[in-house]
Amino acid sequence: FETARGGVLREGLAYDRCQVAVVTNIGSGDHLGLNYITTVEDLAVLKRVIVQNVGESGYAVLNAIDPIVAGMAANCRGKVIFFGADRGHPVIATHLAQGSRTVYVENGHIVAAEGTQQHRIDLSEVPITRNGAIGFQVENAMASVAAAWGVGLDWDTIRRGVASFANDADNAPGRFNVMDYRGATVIADYGHNPDAMLALVQAVQALPATRRSVVISGAGDRRDQDIRQQTEIL
């Protein structure tokens, strides 16, 4: 399930316990100013509800690089799988040293480590990352690998999953859909906060081009300052 902010506020959770809860990032926040959630700290309290409902035998999959997300580990009654591209990051390094499940990037591979055991997936075998060039897709792939690991899928299945997934408009509309049209590359993306816009810019800059054009619209229920900041980033 996607356990969305608005749904939690309106209806609560759709389950009593989960085996795996994934929090990818909080960053500078999204949807702020709605439903009395006005600060990043407010948003974090809301987002960590799923972490608090992980079963004792389950896992929270948390972004180690985002300090607010990493801090949610203290609210998990189960175990934690930290993910992040930088193996040298203090949270990643500490988790590795403790022998706990950790997912990171090393030498062009996604590495899933626990104690002395490692599983490696070459980023060239994860199409959505475009050989690791699209940073936020590398993060998404790491989170997906960690979640699949947490529910106990075997590694052959995990490898096939990341190798075969394509974020096309038919199965993931608006999620960095890349299309070819009359010799141009067209990207459709639903990023609607400053962090997402920055990630989108970095991704587009990683793709070769002689000229780049953009068409943007802003979500009408966002604060003026958020829409201005997104435009400044572009």
PDB file of C-alpha atoms in Angstrom:
ATOM      1  CA  PHE A   1       0.000   0.000   0.000  1.00  0.00           C
ATOM      2  CA  GLU A   2       0.966   3.596  -0.493  1.00  0.00           C
ATOM      3  CA  THR A   3       0.109   5.066   2.892  1.00  0.00           C
ATOM      4  CA  ALA A   4      -0.392   8.661   1.885  1.00  0.00           C
ATOM      5  CA  ARG A   5      -0.337  11.667   4.176  1.00  0.00           C
ATOM      6  CA  GLY A   6      -3.877  12.740   3.327  1.00  0.00           C
ATOM      7  CA  GLY A   7      -5.299   9.257   3.725  1.00  0.00           C
ATOM      8  CA  VAL A   8      -3.734   8.828   7.158  1.00  0.00           C
ATOM      9  CA  LEU A   9      -5.175  12.154   8.271  1.00  0.00           C
ATOM     10  CA  ARG A  10      -8.657  11.373   6.938  1.00  0.00           C
ATOM     11  CA  GLU A  11      -8.999   7.660   7.630  1.00  0.00           C
ATOM     12  CA  GLY A  12      -6.035   6.408   9.667  1.00  0.00           C
ATOM     13  CA  LEU A  13      -4.162   3.284   8.573  1.00  0.00           C
ATOM     14  CA  ALA A  14      -5.666   0.545   6.409  1.00  0.00           C
ATOM     15  CA  TYR A  15      -3.940  -2.117   8.531  1.00  0.00           C
ATOM     16  CA  ASP A  16      -3.072  -2.907  12.137  1.00  0.00           C
ATOM     17  CA  ARG A  17       0.524  -4.037  11.577  1.00  0.00           C
ATOM     18  CA  CYS A  18       2.906  -4.171   8.620  1.00  0.00           C
ATOM     19  CA  GLN A  19       5.891  -6.371   7.915  1.00  0.00           C
ATOM     20  CA  VAL A  20       7.784  -3.592   6.135  1.00  0.00           C
ATOM     21  CA  ALA A  21       7.347   0.194   6.248  1.00  0.00           C
ATOM     22  CA  VAL A  22       9.277   2.377   3.784  1.00  0.00           C
ATOM     23  CA  VAL A  23       9.970   6.088   4.270  1.00  0.00           C
ATOM     24  CA  THR A  24      11.995   7.428   1.349  1.00  0.00           C
ATOM     25  CA  ASN A  25      12.492  11.049   2.407  1.00  0.00           C
ATOM     26  CA  ILE A  26      11.083  14.098   4.168  1.00  0.00           C
ATOM     27  CA  GLY A  27      13.553  16.707   2.915  1.00  0.00           C
ATOM     28  CA  SER A  28      12.137  20.202   2.991  1.00  0.00           C
ATOM     29  CA  GLY A  29       8.609  18.789   3.079  1.00  0.00           C
ATOM     30  CA  ASP A  30       5.570  18.612   0.841  1.00  0.00           C
ATOM     31  CA  HIS A  31       1.888  19.472   1.268  1.00  0.00           C
ATOM     32  CA  LEU A  32       2.864  21.931   4.016  1.00  0.00           C
ATOM     33  CA  GLY A  33       0.128  24.341   5.027  1.00  0.00           C
ATOM     34  CA  LEU A  34      -2.585  21.710   4.510  1.00  0.00           C
ATOM     35  CA  ASN A  35      -4.625  20.055   7.272  1.00  0.00           C
ATOM     36  CA  TYR A  36      -2.752  21.968   9.994  1.00  0.00           C
ATOM     37  CA  ILE A  37       0.560  20.321   9.023  1.00  0.00           C
ATOM     38  CA  THR A  38       2.702  23.448   8.800  1.00  0.00           C
ATOM     39  CA  THR A  39       6.285  22.343   9.564  1.00  0.00           C
ATOM     40  CA  VAL A  40       8.625  19.570   8.491  1.00  0.00           C
ATOM     41  CA  GLU A  41       8.528  18.310  12.081  1.00  0.00           C
ATOM     42  CA  ASP A  42       4.724  18.046  11.927  1.00  0.00           C
ATOM     43  CA  LEU A  43       5.035  16.106   8.687  1.00  0.00           C
ATOM     44  CA  ALA A  44       7.588  13.735  10.202  1.00  0.00           C
ATOM     45  CA  VAL A  45       5.281  12.893  13.116  1.00  0.00           C
ATOM     46  CA  LEU A  46       2.597  11.995  10.584  1.00  0.00           C
ATOM     47  CA  LYS A  47       4.877   9.997   8.269  1.00  0.00           C
ATOM     48  CA  ARG A  48       6.395   7.938  11.075  1.00  0.00           C
ATOM     49  CA  VAL A  49       3.013   6.439  11.951  1.00  0.00           C
ATOM     50  CA  ILE A  50       3.772   3.563   9.566  1.00  0.00           C
ATOM     51  CA  VAL A  51       7.142   2.979  11.249  1.00  0.00           C
ATOM     52  CA  GLN A  52       5.435   2.800  14.633  1.00  0.00           C
ATOM     53  CA  ASN A  53       3.163   0.064  13.275  1.00  0.00           C
ATOM     54  CA  VAL A  54       5.883  -2.298  12.054  1.00  0.00           C
ATOM     55  CA  GLY A  55       5.499  -5.705  13.701  1.00  0.00           C
ATOM     56  CA  GLU A  56       8.188  -7.027  16.027  1.00  0.00           C
ATOM     57  CA  SER A  57       9.477  -9.381  13.310  1.00  0.00           C
ATOM     58  CA  GLY A  58       9.310  -6.703  10.614  1.00  0.00           C
ATOM     59  CA  TYR A  59      11.540  -3.982   9.204  1.00  0.00           C
ATOM     60  CA  ALA A  60      11.463  -0.236   8.710  1.00  0.00           C
ATOM     61  CA  VAL A  61      13.263   0.741   5.489  1.00  0.00           C
ATOM     62  CA  LEU A  62      14.632   4.219   6.123  1.00  0.00           C
ATOM     63  CA  ASN A  63      16.716   6.727   4.152  1.00  0.00           C
ATOM     64  CA  ALA A  64      19.905   7.080   6.186  1.00  0.00           C
ATOM     65  CA  ILE A  65      20.905  10.308   4.426  1.00  0.00           C
ATOM     66  CA  ASP A  66      17.749  12.190   5.478  1.00  0.00           C
ATOM     67  CA  PRO A  67      18.300  12.944   9.189  1.00  0.00           C
ATOM     68  CA  ILE A  68      14.612  13.255  10.011  1.00  0.00           C
ATOM     69  CA  VAL A  69      13.840   9.904   8.370  1.00  0.00           C
ATOM     70  CA  ALA A  70      16.850   8.223   9.977  1.00  0.00           C
ATOM     71  CA  GLY A  71      15.606   9.414  13.361  1.00  0.00           C
ATOM     72  CA  MET A  72      12.410   7.403  12.906  1.00  0.00           C
ATOM     73  CA  ALA A  73      14.414   4.248  13.698  1.00  0.00           C
ATOM     74  CA  ALA A  74      13.837   4.973  17.388  1.00  0.00           C
ATOM     75  CA  ASN A  75      10.083   4.528  16.838  1.00  0.00           C
ATOM     76  CA  CYS A  76      10.303   1.063  15.260  1.00  0.00           C
ATOM     77  CA  ARG A  77       9.509  -1.987  17.391  1.00  0.00           C
ATOM     78  CA  GLY A  78      11.039  -4.226  14.721  1.00  0.00           C
ATOM     79  CA  LYS A  79      14.412  -3.930  12.981  1.00  0.00           C
ATOM     80  CA  VAL A  80      15.703  -1.277  10.575  1.00  0.00           C
ATOM     81  CA  ILE A  81      17.194  -1.495   7.081  1.00  0.00           C
ATOM     82  CA  PHE A  82      19.000   1.745   6.309  1.00  0.00           C
ATOM     83  CA  PHE A  83      19.656   2.696   2.697  1.00  0.00           C
ATOM     84  CA  GLY A  84      21.779   5.435   1.168  1.00  0.00           C
ATOM     85  CA  ALA A  85      24.242   5.819  -1.678  1.00  0.00           C
ATOM     86  CA  ASP A  86      27.185   6.845   0.523  1.00  0.00           C
ATOM     87  CA  ARG A  87      28.745   3.918   2.367  1.00  0.00           C
ATOM     88  CA  GLY A  88      30.839   6.364   4.398  1.00  0.00           C
ATOM     89  CA  HIS A  89      27.825   8.220   5.781  1.00  0.00           C
ATOM     90  CA  PRO A  90      27.883   7.888   9.598  1.00  0.00           C
ATOM     91  CA  VAL A  91      24.452   6.233   9.826  1.00  0.00           C
ATOM     92  CA  ILE A  92      25.290   3.761   7.041  1.00  0.00           C
ATOM     93  CA  ALA A  93      28.772   3.027   8.393  1.00  0.00           C
ATOM     94  CA  THR A  94      27.497   2.495  11.936  1.00  0.00           C
ATOM     95  CA  HIS A  95      24.698   0.178  10.805  1.00  0.00           C
ATOM     96  CA  LEU A  96      27.177  -1.845   8.737  1.00  0.00           C
ATOM     97  CA  ALA A  97      29.590  -2.078  11.658  1.00  0.00           C
ATOM     98  CA  GLN A  98      26.779  -3.433  13.814  1.00  0.00           C
ATOM     99  CA  GLY A  99      26.127  -6.175  11.261  1.00  0.00           C
ATOM    100  CA  SER A 100      22.614  -4.920  10.547  1.00  0.00           C
ATOM    101  CA  ARG A 101      20.918  -4.934   7.137  1.00  0.00           C
ATOM    102  CA  THR A 102      22.128  -2.025   5.016  1.00  0.00           C
ATOM    103  CA  VAL A 103      21.761  -1.111   1.345  1.00  0.00           C
ATOM    104  CA  TYR A 104      24.237   1.250  -0.306  1.00  0.00           C
ATOM    105  CA  VAL A 105      26.063   1.906  -3.607  1.00  0.00           C
ATOM    106  CA  GLU A 106      29.640   0.829  -4.309  1.00  0.00           C
ATOM    107  CA  ASN A 107      31.545   0.664  -7.599  1.00  0.00           C
ATOM    108  CA  GLY A 108      28.415   0.919  -9.728  1.00  0.00           C
ATOM    109  CA  HIS A 109      26.505  -1.709  -7.753  1.00  0.00           C
ATOM    110  CA  ILE A 110      23.646  -1.704  -5.288  1.00  0.00           C
ATOM    111  CA  VAL A 111      25.017  -3.642  -2.321  1.00  0.00           C
ATOM    112  CA  ALA A 112      22.787  -5.277   0.287  1.00  0.00           C
ATOM    113  CA  ALA A 113      24.922  -6.225   3.270  1.00  0.00           C
ATOM    114  CA  GLU A 114      24.227  -8.023   6.537  1.00  0.00           C
ATOM    115  CA  GLY A 115      27.188  -9.023   8.648  1.00  0.00           C
ATOM    116  CA  THR A 116      29.719 -10.714   6.372  1.00  0.00           C
ATOM    117  CA  GLN A 117      27.169 -11.503   3.661  1.00  0.00           C
ATOM    118  CA  GLN A 118      26.625  -9.315   0.605  1.00  0.00           C
ATOM    119  CA  HIS A 119      24.352  -9.338  -2.416  1.00  0.00           C
ATOM    120  CA  ARG A 120      25.283  -7.099  -5.366  1.00  0.00           C
ATOM    121  CA  ILE A 121      23.168  -5.826  -8.243  1.00  0.00           C
ATOM    122  CA  ASP A 122      24.906  -3.980 -11.082  1.00  0.00           C
ATOM    123  CA  LEU A 123      23.191  -0.634 -11.739  1.00  0.00           C
ATOM    124  CA  SER A 124      23.451  -1.407 -15.454  1.00  0.00           C
ATOM    125  CA  GLU A 125      20.889  -4.137 -14.736  1.00  0.00           C
ATOM    126  CA  VAL A 126      18.421  -1.653 -13.200  1.00  0.00           C
ATOM    127  CA  PRO A 127      17.017   0.180 -16.260  1.00  0.00           C
ATOM    128  CA  ILE A 128      15.227   2.980 -14.419  1.00  0.00           C
ATOM    129  CA  THR A 129      18.575   4.250 -13.081  1.00  0.00           C
ATOM    130  CA  ARG A 130      20.076   4.613 -16.600  1.00  0.00           C
ATOM    131  CA  ASN A 131      23.333   3.004 -15.493  1.00  0.00           C
ATOM    132  CA  GLY A 132      23.214   4.894 -12.216  1.00  0.00           C
ATOM    133  CA  ALA A 133      22.990   8.350 -13.824  1.00  0.00           C
ATOM    134  CA  ILE A 134      19.547   9.170 -12.371  1.00  0.00           C
ATOM    135  CA  GLY A 135      20.281   9.678  -8.678  1.00  0.00           C
ATOM    136  CA  PHE A 136      16.738   9.624  -7.319  1.00  0.00           C
ATOM    137  CA  GLN A 137      15.982   6.420  -9.220  1.00  0.00           C
ATOM    138  CA  VAL A 138      19.041   4.819  -7.633  1.00  0.00           C
ATOM    139  CA  GLU A 139      17.537   5.779  -4.262  1.00  0.00           C
ATOM    140  CA  ASN A 140      14.163   4.351  -5.296  1.00  0.00           C
ATOM    141  CA  ALA A 141      15.830   1.121  -6.417  1.00  0.00           C
ATOM    142  CA  MET A 142      17.708   0.822  -3.121  1.00  0.00           C
ATOM    143  CA  ALA A 143      14.486   1.318  -1.162  1.00  0.00           C
ATOM    144  CA  SER A 144      12.710  -1.267  -3.332  1.00  0.00           C
ATOM    145  CA  VAL A 145      15.492  -3.816  -2.891  1.00  0.00           C
ATOM    146  CA  ALA A 146      15.451  -3.243   0.863  1.00  0.00           C
ATOM    147  CA  ALA A 147      11.656  -3.625   1.045  1.00  0.00           C
ATOM    148  CA  ALA A 148      11.720  -6.854  -0.965  1.00  0.00           C
ATOM    149  CA  TRP A 149      14.535  -8.129   1.257  1.00  0.00           C
ATOM    150  CA  GLY A 150      12.487  -7.241   4.336  1.00  0.00           C
ATOM    151  CA  VAL A 151       9.500  -9.328   3.208  1.00  0.00           C
ATOM    152  CA  GLY A 152      11.779 -12.273   2.532  1.00  0.00           C
ATOM    153  CA  LEU A 153      11.851 -12.469  -1.263  1.00  0.00           C
ATOM    154  CA  ASP A 154      14.731 -14.521  -2.669  1.00  0.00           C
ATOM    155  CA  TRP A 155      17.512 -12.667  -4.458  1.00  0.00           C
ATOM    156  CA  ASP A 156      16.801 -14.118  -7.898  1.00  0.00           C
ATOM    157  CA  THR A 157      13.291 -12.676  -7.662  1.00  0.00           C
ATOM    158  CA  ILE A 158      14.603  -9.295  -6.488  1.00  0.00           C
ATOM    159  CA  ARG A 159      17.096  -9.169  -9.362  1.00  0.00           C
ATOM    160  CA  ARG A 160      14.422 -10.017 -11.920  1.00  0.00           C
ATOM    161  CA  GLY A 161      12.123  -7.409 -10.424  1.00  0.00           C
ATOM    162  CA  VAL A 162      14.515  -4.470 -10.692  1.00  0.00           C
ATOM    163  CA  ALA A 163      15.702  -5.660 -14.120  1.00  0.00           C
ATOM    164  CA  SER A 164      12.213  -5.857 -15.583  1.00  0.00           C
ATOM    165  CA  PHE A 165      10.541  -2.792 -14.058  1.00  0.00           C
ATOM    166  CA  ALA A 166       9.962   0.142 -16.402  1.00  0.00           C
ATOM    167  CA  ASN A 167       8.374   3.369 -15.192  1.00  0.00           C
ATOM    168  CA  ASP A 168       6.286   3.819 -18.318  1.00  0.00           C
ATOM    169  CA  ALA A 169       3.233   6.033 -18.566  1.00  0.00           C
ATOM    170  CA  ASP A 170       0.930   2.999 -18.423  1.00  0.00           C
ATOM    171  CA  ASN A 171       2.129   1.647 -15.053  1.00  0.00           C
ATOM    172  CA  ALA A 172       3.677   4.695 -13.355  1.00  0.00           C
ATOM    173  CA  PRO A 173       2.138   7.759 -15.007  1.00  0.00           C
ATOM    174  CA  GLY A 174       3.978  10.995 -14.358  1.00  0.00           C
ATOM    175  CA  ARG A 175       6.891   9.305 -12.588  1.00  0.00           C
ATOM    176  CA  PHE A 176       9.813  10.326 -14.785  1.00  0.00           C
ATOM    177  CA  ASN A 177       8.296   8.826 -17.925  1.00  0.00           C
ATOM    178  CA  VAL A 178      10.865   9.054 -20.741  1.00  0.00           C
ATOM    179  CA  MET A 179       9.544   9.012 -24.324  1.00  0.00           C
ATOM    180  CA  ASP A 180      11.057   9.532 -27.762  1.00  0.00           C
ATOM    181  CA  TYR A 181       9.162  11.842 -30.106  1.00  0.00           C
ATOM    182  CA  ARG A 182      10.393  13.075 -33.501  1.00  0.00           C
ATOM    183  CA  GLY A 183      14.009  12.861 -32.470  1.00  0.00           C
ATOM    184  CA  ALA A 184      13.459  14.543 -29.104  1.00  0.00           C
ATOM    185  CA  THR A 185      13.433  13.021 -25.627  1.00  0.00           C
ATOM    186  CA  VAL A 186      10.268  13.976 -23.742  1.00  0.00           C
ATOM    187  CA  ILE A 187      10.125  13.556 -19.968  1.00  0.00           C
ATOM    188  CA  ALA A 188       6.863  13.751 -18.028  1.00  0.00           C
ATOM    189  CA  ASP A 189       7.226  14.073 -14.271  1.00  0.00           C
ATOM    190  CA  TYR A 190       4.852  14.834 -11.425  1.00  0.00           C
ATOM    191  CA  GLY A 191       7.441  16.329  -9.057  1.00  0.00           C
ATOM    192  CA  HIS A 192       5.597  18.987  -7.083  1.00  0.00           C
ATOM    193  CA  ASN A 193       7.895  20.211  -4.343  1.00  0.00           C
ATOM    194  CA  PRO A 194      11.332  21.889  -4.283  1.00  0.00           C
ATOM    195  CA  ASP A 195      13.233  18.680  -3.454  1.00  0.00           C
ATOM    196  CA  ALA A 196      11.551  16.822  -6.295  1.00  0.00           C
ATOM    197  CA  MET A 197      12.251  19.674  -8.691  1.00  0.00           C
ATOM    198  CA  LEU A 198      15.935  19.701  -7.744  1.00  0.00           C
ATOM    199  CA  ALA A 199      16.131  15.928  -8.288  1.00  0.00           C
ATOM    200  CA  LEU A 200      14.420  16.333 -11.658  1.00  0.00           C
ATOM    201  CA  VAL A 201      16.879  19.038 -12.744  1.00  0.00           C
ATOM    202  CA  GLN A 202      19.838  16.871 -11.742  1.00  0.00           C
ATOM    203  CA  ALA A 203      18.374  13.927 -13.655  1.00  0.00           C
ATOM    204  CA  VAL A 204      17.786  15.961 -16.818  1.00  0.00           C
ATOM    205  CA  GLN A 205      21.298  17.406 -16.621  1.00  0.00           C
ATOM    206  CA  ALA A 206      22.649  13.830 -16.547  1.00  0.00           C
ATOM    207  CA  LEU A 207      21.075  13.142 -19.947  1.00  0.00           C
ATOM    208  CA  PRO A 208      22.874  14.335 -23.113  1.00  0.00           C
ATOM    209  CA  ALA A 209      21.175  17.216 -24.923  1.00  0.00           C
ATOM    210  CA  THR A 210      21.920  20.101 -27.264  1.00  0.00           C
ATOM    211  CA  ARG A 211      18.907  22.083 -26.034  1.00  0.00           C
ATOM    212  CA  ARG A 212      16.494  21.747 -23.137  1.00  0.00           C
ATOM    213  CA  SER A 213      12.978  23.193 -22.821  1.00  0.00           C
ATOM    214  CA  VAL A 214      10.519  22.959 -19.942  1.00  0.00           C
ATOM    215  CA  VAL A 215       6.797  23.398 -19.416  1.00  0.00           C
ATOM    216  CA  ILE A 216       5.728  23.647 -15.777  1.00  0.00           C
ATOM    217  CA  SER A 217       2.509  24.004 -13.843  1.00  0.00           C
ATOM    218  CA  GLY A 218       2.190  24.244 -10.076  1.00  0.00           C
ATOM    219  CA  ALA A 219      -0.206  22.338  -7.848  1.00  0.00           C
ATOM    220  CA  GLY A 220      -2.921  24.756  -6.779  1.00  0.00           C
ATOM    221  CA  ASP A 221      -3.021  23.713  -3.130  1.00  0.00           C
ATOM    222  CA  ARG A 222       0.671  24.492  -2.484  1.00  0.00           C
ATOM    223  CA  ARG A 223       2.010  27.559  -0.735  1.00  0.00           C
ATOM    224  CA  ASP A 224       3.075  30.450  -2.970  1.00  0.00           C
ATOM    225  CA  GLN A 225       6.612  30.206  -1.584  1.00  0.00           C
ATOM    226  CA  ASP A 226       6.853  26.545  -2.658  1.00  0.00           C
ATOM    227  CA  ILE A 227       5.752  27.321  -6.210  1.00  0.00           C
ATOM    228  CA  ARG A 228       8.197  30.228  -6.391  1.00  0.00           C
ATOM    229  CA  GLN A 229      11.053  28.067  -5.133  1.00  0.00           C
ATOM    230  CA  GLN A 230      10.327  25.316  -7.661  1.00  0.00           C
ATOM    231  CA  THR A 231      10.403  27.882 -10.468  1.00  0.00           C
ATOM    232  CA  GLU A 232      13.672  29.359  -9.195  1.00  0.00           C
ATOM    233  CA  ILE A 233      15.258  25.890  -9.224  1.00  0.00           C
ATOM    234  CA  LEU A 234      14.180  25.342 -12.840  1.00  0.00           C
TER     235      LEU A 234
END
